[in-house]
CSV table of N, CA, C and O in Angstrom, one decimal:
chain,number,residue,atom,x,y,z
A,121,MET,N,69.8,140.9,72.0
A,121,MET,CA,69.3,141.2,70.7
A,121,MET,C,69.6,140.1,69.8
A,121,MET,O,70.7,139.6,69.8
A,122,THR,N,68.7,139.7,69.0
A,122,THR,CA,68.9,138.6,68.1
A,122,THR,C,69.5,139.1,66.7
A,122,THR,O,69.1,140.1,66.2
A,123,CYS,N,70.4,138.3,66.2
A,123,CYS,CA,71.0,138.6,64.9
A,123,CYS,C,70.3,137.8,63.9
A,123,CYS,O,70.2,136.6,63.9
A,124,ARG,N,69.7,138.5,62.9
A,124,ARG,CA,69.0,137.9,61.8
A,124,ARG,C,70.0,137.5,60.7
A,124,ARG,O,70.7,138.4,60.2
A,125,TYR,N,70.0,136.2,60.3
A,125,TYR,CA,71.0,135.8,59.3
A,125,TYR,C,70.3,135.2,58.1
A,125,TYR,O,69.2,134.6,58.2
A,126,TYR,N,71.0,135.2,57.0
A,126,TYR,CA,70.7,134.5,55.7
A,126,TYR,C,71.9,133.7,55.4
A,126,TYR,O,73.0,134.1,55.5
A,127,ILE,N,71.6,132.5,54.9
A,127,ILE,CA,72.7,131.6,54.5
A,127,ILE,C,72.6,131.3,53.0
A,127,ILE,O,71.5,130.8,52.6
A,128,ALA,N,73.6,131.5,52.3
A,128,ALA,CA,73.7,131.2,50.8
A,128,ALA,C,74.8,130.2,50.6
A,128,ALA,O,76.0,130.5,50.7
A,129,SER,N,74.4,128.9,50.4
A,129,SER,CA,75.4,127.9,50.3
A,129,SER,C,74.7,126.6,49.7
A,129,SER,O,73.6,126.3,50.0
A,130,PRO,N,75.4,125.9,48.8
A,130,PRO,CA,74.9,124.6,48.4
A,130,PRO,C,74.7,123.7,49.5
A,130,PRO,O,73.8,122.8,49.5
A,131,ASP,N,75.4,123.9,50.6
A,131,ASP,CA,75.4,123.0,51.8
A,131,ASP,C,74.6,123.7,52.9
A,131,ASP,O,74.9,123.6,54.1
A,132,TYR,N,73.6,124.6,52.6
A,132,TYR,CA,73.0,125.4,53.6
A,132,TYR,C,72.3,124.5,54.7
A,132,TYR,O,72.3,124.9,55.9
A,133,LEU,N,71.8,123.4,54.4
A,133,LEU,CA,71.2,122.5,55.4
A,133,LEU,C,72.2,122.1,56.4
A,133,LEU,O,72.0,122.0,57.7
A,134,GLN,N,73.4,121.7,56.0
A,134,GLN,CA,74.5,121.3,56.9
A,134,GLN,C,74.9,122.5,57.8
A,134,GLN,O,75.1,122.3,59.0
A,135,ALA,N,75.1,123.7,57.2
A,135,ALA,CA,75.5,124.8,57.9
A,135,ALA,C,74.4,125.2,59.0
A,135,ALA,O,74.7,125.5,60.1
A,136,GLU,N,73.1,125.2,58.6
A,136,GLU,CA,72.1,125.4,59.5
A,136,GLU,C,72.1,124.5,60.7
A,136,GLU,O,71.8,124.9,61.8
A,137,ALA,N,72.4,123.2,60.4
A,137,ALA,CA,72.4,122.2,61.5
A,137,ALA,C,73.6,122.5,62.4
A,137,ALA,O,73.4,122.3,63.7
A,138,LEU,N,74.7,123.0,61.9
A,138,LEU,CA,75.8,123.4,62.8
A,138,LEU,C,75.5,124.6,63.7
A,138,LEU,O,76.0,124.7,64.8
A,139,LEU,N,74.6,125.5,63.2
A,139,LEU,CA,74.3,126.6,64.0
A,139,LEU,C,73.3,126.3,65.1
A,139,LEU,O,73.2,126.9,66.2
A,140,GLY,N,72.4,125.3,64.8
A,140,GLY,CA,71.5,124.8,65.8
A,140,GLY,C,70.5,125.8,66.3
A,140,GLY,O,70.3,126.9,65.6
A,141,PRO,N,69.9,125.6,67.4
A,141,PRO,CA,68.9,126.5,67.9
A,141,PRO,C,69.4,127.6,68.8
A,141,PRO,O,69.0,127.9,69.9
A,142,GLU,N,70.5,128.2,68.3
A,142,GLU,CA,71.2,129.3,69.1
A,142,GLU,C,70.2,130.5,69.2
A,142,GLU,O,69.8,131.1,68.2
A,143,ALA,N,69.9,130.9,70.4
A,143,ALA,CA,69.0,132.0,70.7
A,143,ALA,C,69.4,133.3,70.1
A,143,ALA,O,68.6,134.2,69.8
A,144,ALA,N,70.7,133.5,70.0
A,144,ALA,CA,71.2,134.8,69.5
A,144,ALA,C,71.1,135.0,68.0
A,144,ALA,O,71.3,136.0,67.5
A,145,LEU,N,70.8,133.8,67.3
A,145,LEU,CA,70.7,133.8,65.9
A,145,LEU,C,69.3,133.5,65.4
A,145,LEU,O,68.7,132.5,65.9
A,146,GLU,N,68.8,134.2,64.4
A,146,GLU,CA,67.5,133.9,63.8
A,146,GLU,C,67.7,133.8,62.3
A,146,GLU,O,68.0,134.8,61.7
A,147,ARG,N,67.4,132.7,61.7
A,147,ARG,CA,67.5,132.5,60.2
A,147,ARG,C,66.3,133.2,59.6
A,147,ARG,O,65.1,132.9,59.9
A,148,VAL,N,66.5,134.1,58.7
A,148,VAL,CA,65.5,134.8,57.9
A,148,VAL,C,65.3,134.2,56.5
A,148,VAL,O,64.3,134.5,55.8
A,149,GLY,N,66.3,133.4,56.1
A,149,GLY,CA,66.2,132.8,54.8
A,149,GLY,C,67.4,132.0,54.5
A,149,GLY,O,68.4,132.1,55.1
A,150,SER,N,67.3,131.2,53.4
A,150,SER,CA,68.5,130.4,53.0
A,150,SER,C,68.2,130.0,51.5
A,150,SER,O,67.1,130.0,51.0
A,151,GLY,N,69.3,129.7,50.8
A,151,GLY,CA,69.2,129.2,49.5
A,151,GLY,C,70.6,128.8,49.0
A,151,GLY,O,71.6,129.0,49.6
A,152,SER,N,70.5,128.1,47.8
A,152,SER,CA,71.7,127.6,47.2
A,152,SER,C,72.1,128.2,45.9
A,152,SER,O,73.1,127.8,45.3
A,153,ASP,N,71.4,129.2,45.4
A,153,ASP,CA,71.7,129.9,44.2
A,153,ASP,C,72.1,131.3,44.4
A,153,ASP,O,71.4,132.0,45.2
A,154,GLY,N,73.2,131.8,43.8
A,154,GLY,CA,73.7,133.1,44.0
A,154,GLY,C,72.8,134.2,43.6
A,154,GLY,O,72.6,135.2,44.3
A,155,ARG,N,72.1,134.1,42.5
A,155,ARG,CA,71.2,135.2,42.0
A,155,ARG,C,70.0,135.3,43.0
A,155,ARG,O,69.6,136.4,43.3
A,156,ARG,N,69.5,134.2,43.4
A,156,ARG,CA,68.3,134.2,44.3
A,156,ARG,C,68.8,134.8,45.7
A,156,ARG,O,68.1,135.5,46.3
A,157,ALA,N,70.0,134.4,46.1
A,157,ALA,CA,70.5,134.9,47.4
A,157,ALA,C,70.7,136.4,47.3
A,157,ALA,O,70.4,137.1,48.3
A,158,LEU,N,71.2,136.9,46.2
A,158,LEU,CA,71.3,138.4,46.1
A,158,LEU,C,69.9,139.1,46.3
A,158,LEU,O,69.8,140.0,47.1
A,159,LEU,N,69.0,138.6,45.6
A,159,LEU,CA,67.6,139.2,45.7
A,159,LEU,C,67.0,139.0,47.1
A,159,LEU,O,66.5,140.0,47.6
A,160,ASP,N,67.2,137.8,47.6
A,160,ASP,CA,66.7,137.6,49.0
A,160,ASP,C,67.4,138.5,50.0
A,160,ASP,O,66.7,139.1,50.9
A,161,THR,N,68.7,138.6,49.9
A,161,THR,CA,69.4,139.5,50.9
A,161,THR,C,69.0,140.9,50.8
A,161,THR,O,68.9,141.6,51.8
A,162,LEU,N,68.8,141.4,49.6
A,162,LEU,CA,68.4,142.8,49.4
A,162,LEU,C,67.0,143.0,49.9
A,162,LEU,O,66.7,144.0,50.5
A,163,ALA,N,66.1,142.0,49.8
A,163,ALA,CA,64.7,142.1,50.2
A,163,ALA,C,64.6,141.9,51.8
A,163,ALA,O,63.8,142.6,52.4
A,164,LEU,N,65.4,141.0,52.3
A,164,LEU,CA,65.2,140.6,53.7
A,164,LEU,C,66.1,141.4,54.7
A,164,LEU,O,65.9,141.4,55.9
A,165,THR,N,67.1,142.1,54.1
A,165,THR,CA,68.1,142.9,54.9
A,165,THR,C,68.5,142.2,56.2
A,165,THR,O,68.3,142.7,57.3
A,166,PRO,N,69.2,141.0,56.1
A,166,PRO,CA,69.7,140.4,57.3
A,166,PRO,C,70.8,141.1,57.9
A,166,PRO,O,71.5,141.9,57.2
A,167,ASP,N,71.1,140.9,59.2
A,167,ASP,CA,72.2,141.5,59.9
A,167,ASP,C,73.5,140.8,59.5
A,167,ASP,O,74.6,141.4,59.5
A,168,LEU,N,73.4,139.5,59.1
A,168,LEU,CA,74.6,138.7,58.9
A,168,LEU,C,74.3,137.8,57.6
A,168,LEU,O,73.2,137.2,57.5
A,169,LEU,N,75.3,137.7,56.8
A,169,LEU,CA,75.2,136.8,55.6
A,169,LEU,C,76.3,135.8,55.7
A,169,LEU,O,77.4,136.1,55.7
A,170,LEU,N,75.9,134.5,55.7
A,170,LEU,CA,76.8,133.4,55.6
A,170,LEU,C,76.9,133.0,54.1
A,170,LEU,O,75.9,132.5,53.6
A,171,LEU,N,78.0,133.3,53.5
A,171,LEU,CA,78.1,133.3,52.1
A,171,LEU,C,79.1,132.3,51.6
A,171,LEU,O,80.3,132.5,51.9
A,172,ASP,N,78.7,131.3,50.8
A,172,ASP,CA,79.6,130.3,50.3
A,172,ASP,C,80.2,130.8,49.0
A,172,ASP,O,79.5,131.5,48.2
A,173,ALA,N,81.4,130.6,48.7
A,173,ALA,CA,82.1,131.0,47.5
A,173,ALA,C,81.5,130.2,46.3
A,173,ALA,O,81.4,130.8,45.2
A,174,ALA,N,81.1,129.0,46.5
A,174,ALA,CA,80.7,128.1,45.4
A,174,ALA,C,79.2,128.1,45.2
A,174,ALA,O,78.5,127.2,45.7
A,175,LEU,N,78.7,129.1,44.6
A,175,LEU,CA,77.2,129.2,44.4
A,175,LEU,C,77.0,129.2,42.9
A,175,LEU,O,77.7,129.9,42.1
A,176,PRO,N,76.0,128.4,42.4
A,176,PRO,CA,75.7,128.5,41.0
A,176,PRO,C,74.9,129.8,40.7
A,176,PRO,O,74.3,130.4,41.5
A,177,GLY,N,75.0,130.2,39.4
A,177,GLY,CA,74.3,131.4,39.0
A,177,GLY,C,75.1,132.7,39.2
A,177,GLY,O,75.2,133.5,38.3
A,178,LEU,N,75.6,132.9,40.4
A,178,LEU,CA,76.4,134.0,40.8
A,178,LEU,C,77.3,133.6,41.9
A,178,LEU,O,76.7,133.3,43.0
A,179,ASP,N,78.6,133.5,41.7
A,179,ASP,CA,79.4,133.0,42.8
A,179,ASP,C,79.5,133.9,44.0
A,179,ASP,O,79.1,135.1,43.9
A,180,GLY,N,79.9,133.4,45.1
A,180,GLY,CA,79.9,134.2,46.3
A,180,GLY,C,80.7,135.5,46.3
A,180,GLY,O,80.2,136.5,46.8
A,181,LEU,N,81.8,135.5,45.6
A,181,LEU,CA,82.6,136.7,45.5
A,181,LEU,C,81.9,137.8,44.7
A,181,LEU,O,81.8,138.9,45.1
A,182,ALA,N,81.3,137.4,43.6
A,182,ALA,CA,80.5,138.3,42.7
A,182,ALA,C,79.3,138.8,43.5
A,182,ALA,O,79.0,140.0,43.4
A,183,LEU,N,78.7,137.9,44.2
A,183,LEU,CA,77.5,138.3,45.0
A,183,LEU,C,77.9,139.4,46.0
A,183,LEU,O,77.2,140.4,46.2
A,184,LEU,N,79.0,139.1,46.7
A,184,LEU,CA,79.5,140.1,47.7
A,184,LEU,C,79.7,141.4,47.1
A,184,LEU,O,79.3,142.5,47.6
A,185,CYS,N,80.4,141.5,45.9
A,185,CYS,CA,80.7,142.7,45.3
A,185,CYS,C,79.4,143.4,44.8
A,185,CYS,O,79.2,144.7,45.0
A,186,ARG,N,78.4,142.7,44.3
A,186,ARG,CA,77.1,143.3,43.9
A,186,ARG,C,76.4,143.8,45.1
A,186,ARG,O,75.8,144.9,45.1
A,187,LEU,N,76.4,143.1,46.2
A,187,LEU,CA,75.7,143.5,47.4
A,187,LEU,C,76.3,144.8,47.9
A,187,LEU,O,75.5,145.7,48.4
A,188,GLN,N,77.6,144.9,47.9
A,188,GLN,CA,78.2,146.1,48.4
A,188,GLN,C,77.8,147.3,47.6
A,188,GLN,O,77.8,148.4,48.1
A,189,LYS,N,77.6,147.1,46.3
A,189,LYS,CA,77.2,148.3,45.4
A,189,LYS,C,75.8,148.6,45.6
A,189,LYS,O,75.4,149.8,45.3
A,190,GLU,N,74.9,147.7,45.9
A,190,GLU,CA,73.5,147.9,45.8
A,190,GLU,C,72.8,148.2,47.2
A,190,GLU,O,71.6,148.4,47.2
A,191,THR,N,73.5,148.3,48.3
A,191,THR,CA,72.9,148.6,49.5
A,191,THR,C,73.7,149.6,50.3
A,191,THR,O,74.9,149.6,50.2
A,192,ILE,N,73.1,150.4,51.1
A,192,ILE,CA,73.7,151.4,51.9
A,192,ILE,C,74.3,150.8,53.1
A,192,ILE,O,75.5,151.1,53.5
A,193,THR,N,73.6,149.9,53.7
A,193,THR,CA,74.2,149.2,54.9
A,193,THR,C,74.2,147.7,54.7
A,193,THR,O,73.3,147.0,55.1
A,194,PRO,N,75.3,147.2,54.1
A,194,PRO,CA,75.4,145.8,53.9
A,194,PRO,C,75.5,145.0,55.2
A,194,PRO,O,75.9,145.5,56.2
A,195,PRO,N,75.1,143.7,55.1
A,195,PRO,CA,75.2,142.9,56.3
A,195,PRO,C,76.6,142.5,56.6
A,195,PRO,O,77.5,142.7,55.7
A,196,ARG,N,76.9,142.1,57.8
A,196,ARG,CA,78.2,141.5,58.1
A,196,ARG,C,78.3,140.2,57.3
A,196,ARG,O,77.3,139.6,57.1
A,197,VAL,N,79.5,139.8,56.9
A,197,VAL,CA,79.6,138.6,56.0
A,197,VAL,C,80.6,137.7,56.6
A,197,VAL,O,81.7,138.0,56.9
A,198,LEU,N,80.2,136.4,56.7
A,198,LEU,CA,81.1,135.3,56.9
A,198,LEU,C,81.2,134.6,55.6
A,198,LEU,O,80.3,134.1,55.0
A,199,PHE,N,82.4,134.6,55.0
A,199,PHE,CA,82.7,134.0,53.7
A,199,PHE,C,83.2,132.6,53.9
A,199,PHE,O,84.2,132.3,54.5
A,200,LEU,N,82.5,131.6,53.2
A,200,LEU,CA,82.8,130.2,53.3
A,200,LEU,C,83.5,129.8,52.0
A,200,LEU,O,82.8,129.8,51.0
A,201,ALA,N,84.8,129.5,52.0
A,201,ALA,CA,85.5,129.2,50.8
A,201,ALA,C,86.0,127.8,50.8
A,201,ALA,O,86.6,127.3,51.8
A,202,ARG,N,85.8,127.1,49.7
A,202,ARG,CA,86.3,125.7,49.5
A,202,ARG,C,87.7,125.6,49.1
A,202,ARG,O,88.4,124.6,49.3
A,203,THR,N,88.2,126.7,48.4
A,203,THR,CA,89.6,126.7,47.9
A,203,THR,C,90.2,128.1,48.2
A,203,THR,O,89.5,129.0,48.4
A,204,PRO,N,91.5,128.1,48.2
A,204,PRO,CA,92.2,129.4,48.4
A,204,PRO,C,91.8,130.4,47.3
A,204,PRO,O,91.6,130.0,46.1
A,205,GLU,N,91.7,131.7,47.6
A,205,GLU,CA,91.3,132.7,46.6
A,205,GLU,C,92.6,133.2,45.9
A,205,GLU,O,93.7,133.1,46.4
A,206,SER,N,92.3,133.9,44.8
A,206,SER,CA,93.4,134.6,44.1
A,206,SER,C,93.8,135.8,44.9
A,206,SER,O,93.1,136.1,45.9
A,207,ALA,N,94.9,136.4,44.6
A,207,ALA,CA,95.3,137.6,45.3
A,207,ALA,C,94.2,138.7,45.2
A,207,ALA,O,93.9,139.4,46.2
A,208,ALA,N,93.6,138.9,44.1
A,208,ALA,CA,92.6,139.9,43.9
A,208,ALA,C,91.4,139.6,44.8
A,208,ALA,O,90.8,140.4,45.5
A,209,ALA,N,91.0,138.3,44.8
A,209,ALA,CA,89.8,137.9,45.6
A,209,ALA,C,90.1,138.1,47.1
A,209,ALA,O,89.3,138.5,47.9
A,210,SER,N,91.4,137.7,47.5
A,210,SER,CA,91.7,137.9,48.9
A,210,SER,C,91.7,139.4,49.3
A,210,SER,O,91.2,139.7,50.5
A,211,GLU,N,92.1,140.3,48.5
A,211,GLU,CA,92.0,141.7,48.8
A,211,GLU,C,90.5,142.1,48.9
A,211,GLU,O,90.2,142.9,49.9
A,212,ILE,N,89.6,141.7,48.1
A,212,ILE,CA,88.2,142.0,48.2
A,212,ILE,C,87.7,141.5,49.5
A,212,ILE,O,86.9,142.2,50.2
A,213,LEU,N,88.0,140.3,49.8
A,213,LEU,CA,87.5,139.7,51.1
A,213,LEU,C,88.0,140.4,52.3
A,213,LEU,O,87.3,140.6,53.3
A,214,ARG,N,89.3,140.9,52.3
A,214,ARG,CA,89.8,141.6,53.4
A,214,ARG,C,89.0,142.9,53.6
A,214,ARG,O,88.7,143.4,54.7
A,215,GLU,N,88.6,143.5,52.5
A,215,GLU,CA,87.8,144.8,52.6
A,215,GLU,C,86.4,144.6,52.9
A,215,GLU,O,85.8,145.5,53.5
A,216,ARG,N,85.7,143.5,52.5
A,216,ARG,CA,84.3,143.4,52.5
A,216,ARG,C,83.7,142.3,53.3
A,216,ARG,O,82.5,142.2,53.5
A,217,ALA,N,84.5,141.4,53.8
A,217,ALA,CA,84.0,140.2,54.6
A,217,ALA,C,84.6,140.4,56.0
A,217,ALA,O,85.7,140.8,56.2
A,218,ASP,N,83.7,140.0,57.0
A,218,ASP,CA,84.2,140.1,58.4
A,218,ASP,C,85.0,138.9,58.8
A,218,ASP,O,85.8,139.0,59.7
A,219,ALA,N,84.8,137.8,58.1
A,219,ALA,CA,85.6,136.6,58.4
A,219,ALA,C,85.6,135.6,57.2
A,219,ALA,O,84.6,135.7,56.4
A,220,ARG,N,86.6,134.8,57.1
A,220,ARG,CA,86.6,133.8,56.1
A,220,ARG,C,86.9,132.4,56.7
A,220,ARG,O,87.8,132.3,57.6
A,221,LEU,N,86.1,131.4,56.4
A,221,LEU,CA,86.3,130.1,56.9
A,221,LEU,C,86.5,129.1,55.8
A,221,LEU,O,85.8,129.2,54.8
A,222,ALA,N,87.5,128.2,56.0
A,222,ALA,CA,87.6,127.2,55.0
A,222,ALA,C,86.5,126.2,55.1
A,222,ALA,O,86.2,125.7,56.3
A,223,TRP,N,85.7,126.0,54.1
A,223,TRP,CA,84.5,125.2,54.2
A,223,TRP,C,84.6,124.0,53.4
A,223,TRP,O,85.0,124.0,52.2
A,224,PRO,N,84.3,122.8,53.9
A,224,PRO,CA,83.7,122.6,55.2
A,224,PRO,C,84.8,122.3,56.3
A,224,PRO,O,84.5,121.9,57.4
A,225,GLY,N,86.1,122.5,56.0
A,225,GLY,CA,87.2,122.2,56.9
A,225,GLY,C,87.1,122.8,58.2
A,225,GLY,O,87.4,122.2,59.2
A,226,GLN,N,86.6,124.0,58.3
A,226,GLN,CA,86.4,124.7,59.6
A,226,GLN,C,85.0,124.8,60.0
A,226,GLN,O,84.5,125.8,60.7
A,227,ALA,N,84.2,123.8,59.7
A,227,ALA,CA,82.8,123.8,60.0
A,227,ALA,C,82.5,124.0,61.5
A,227,ALA,O,81.6,124.6,61.9
A,228,ASP,N,83.4,123.5,62.3
A,228,ASP,CA,83.3,123.6,63.8
A,228,ASP,C,83.5,125.1,64.2
A,228,ASP,O,83.1,125.4,65.3
A,229,ALA,N,84.0,125.9,63.4
A,229,ALA,CA,84.2,127.3,63.7
A,229,ALA,C,83.1,128.2,63.3
A,229,ALA,O,83.0,129.4,63.6
A,230,LEU,N,82.1,127.6,62.6
A,230,LEU,CA,81.0,128.4,62.1
A,230,LEU,C,80.2,129.1,63.2
A,230,LEU,O,79.9,130.3,63.1
A,231,LEU,N,79.7,128.3,64.2
A,231,LEU,CA,78.9,128.9,65.2
A,231,LEU,C,79.7,130.0,66.0
A,231,LEU,O,79.1,131.1,66.2
A,232,PRO,N,80.9,129.7,66.4
A,232,PRO,CA,81.6,130.8,67.1
A,232,PRO,C,81.8,132.1,66.3
A,232,PRO,O,81.7,133.2,66.8
A,233,ALA,N,82.1,131.9,65.0
A,233,ALA,CA,82.3,133.0,64.1
A,233,ALA,C,81.0,133.8,63.9
A,233,ALA,O,80.9,135.0,63.9
A,234,ALA,N,79.9,133.0,63.8
A,234,ALA,CA,78.6,133.7,63.6
A,234,ALA,C,78.2,134.5,64.9
A,234,ALA,O,77.7,135.6,64.8
A,235,LEU,N,78.4,133.9,66.0
A,235,LEU,CA,78.1,134.6,67.3
A,235,LEU,C,79.0,135.8,67.5
A,235,LEU,O,78.6,136.8,67.9
A,236,SER,N,80.3,135.7,67.1
A,236,SER,CA,81.2,136.8,67.2
A,236,SER,C,80.7,138.0,66.2
A,236,SER,O,80.6,139.1,66.6
A,237,ALA,N,80.3,137.6,65.0
A,237,ALA,CA,79.7,138.6,64.1
A,237,ALA,C,78.4,139.2,64.6
A,237,ALA,O,78.2,140.4,64.4
A,238,ALA,N,77.6,138.4,65.3
A,238,ALA,CA,76.4,138.8,65.8
A,238,ALA,C,76.6,139.9,66.9
A,238,ALA,O,75.8,140.8,67.1
A,239,ARG,N,77.7,139.8,67.6
A,239,ARG,CA,77.9,140.7,68.7
A,239,ARG,C,78.6,142.0,68.2
A,239,ARG,O,78.7,143.0,68.9
A,240,ALA,N,79.1,142.0,67.0
A,240,ALA,CA,79.9,143.1,66.5
A,240,ALA,C,78.9,144.3,66.2
A,240,ALA,O,77.8,144.2,66.0
């Protein structure tokens, strides 16, 4: 079964290149703005959301919180963070994200993490 994913990141082209033509993953959309990513995610209902913390318009953590409130079955989430989170943000991520990757420091872990989430 193919896992449909959406990627929300200013570096989405780099992330998509790292995922490559993996048969288990199908990109249904991508973008670099948080507000657009929220609307797209609600409309496209992907299985997996690759979500960057550093999004203009609506940051990744705020997008994650809004998404959790506005959908019955939220997608699995891989959270891409450029800096360490506050204690409150870390708690939210533990509750609502399936994995957190230091971005772009753990770029090589993106494909294995996406495939693991796709199998979940």
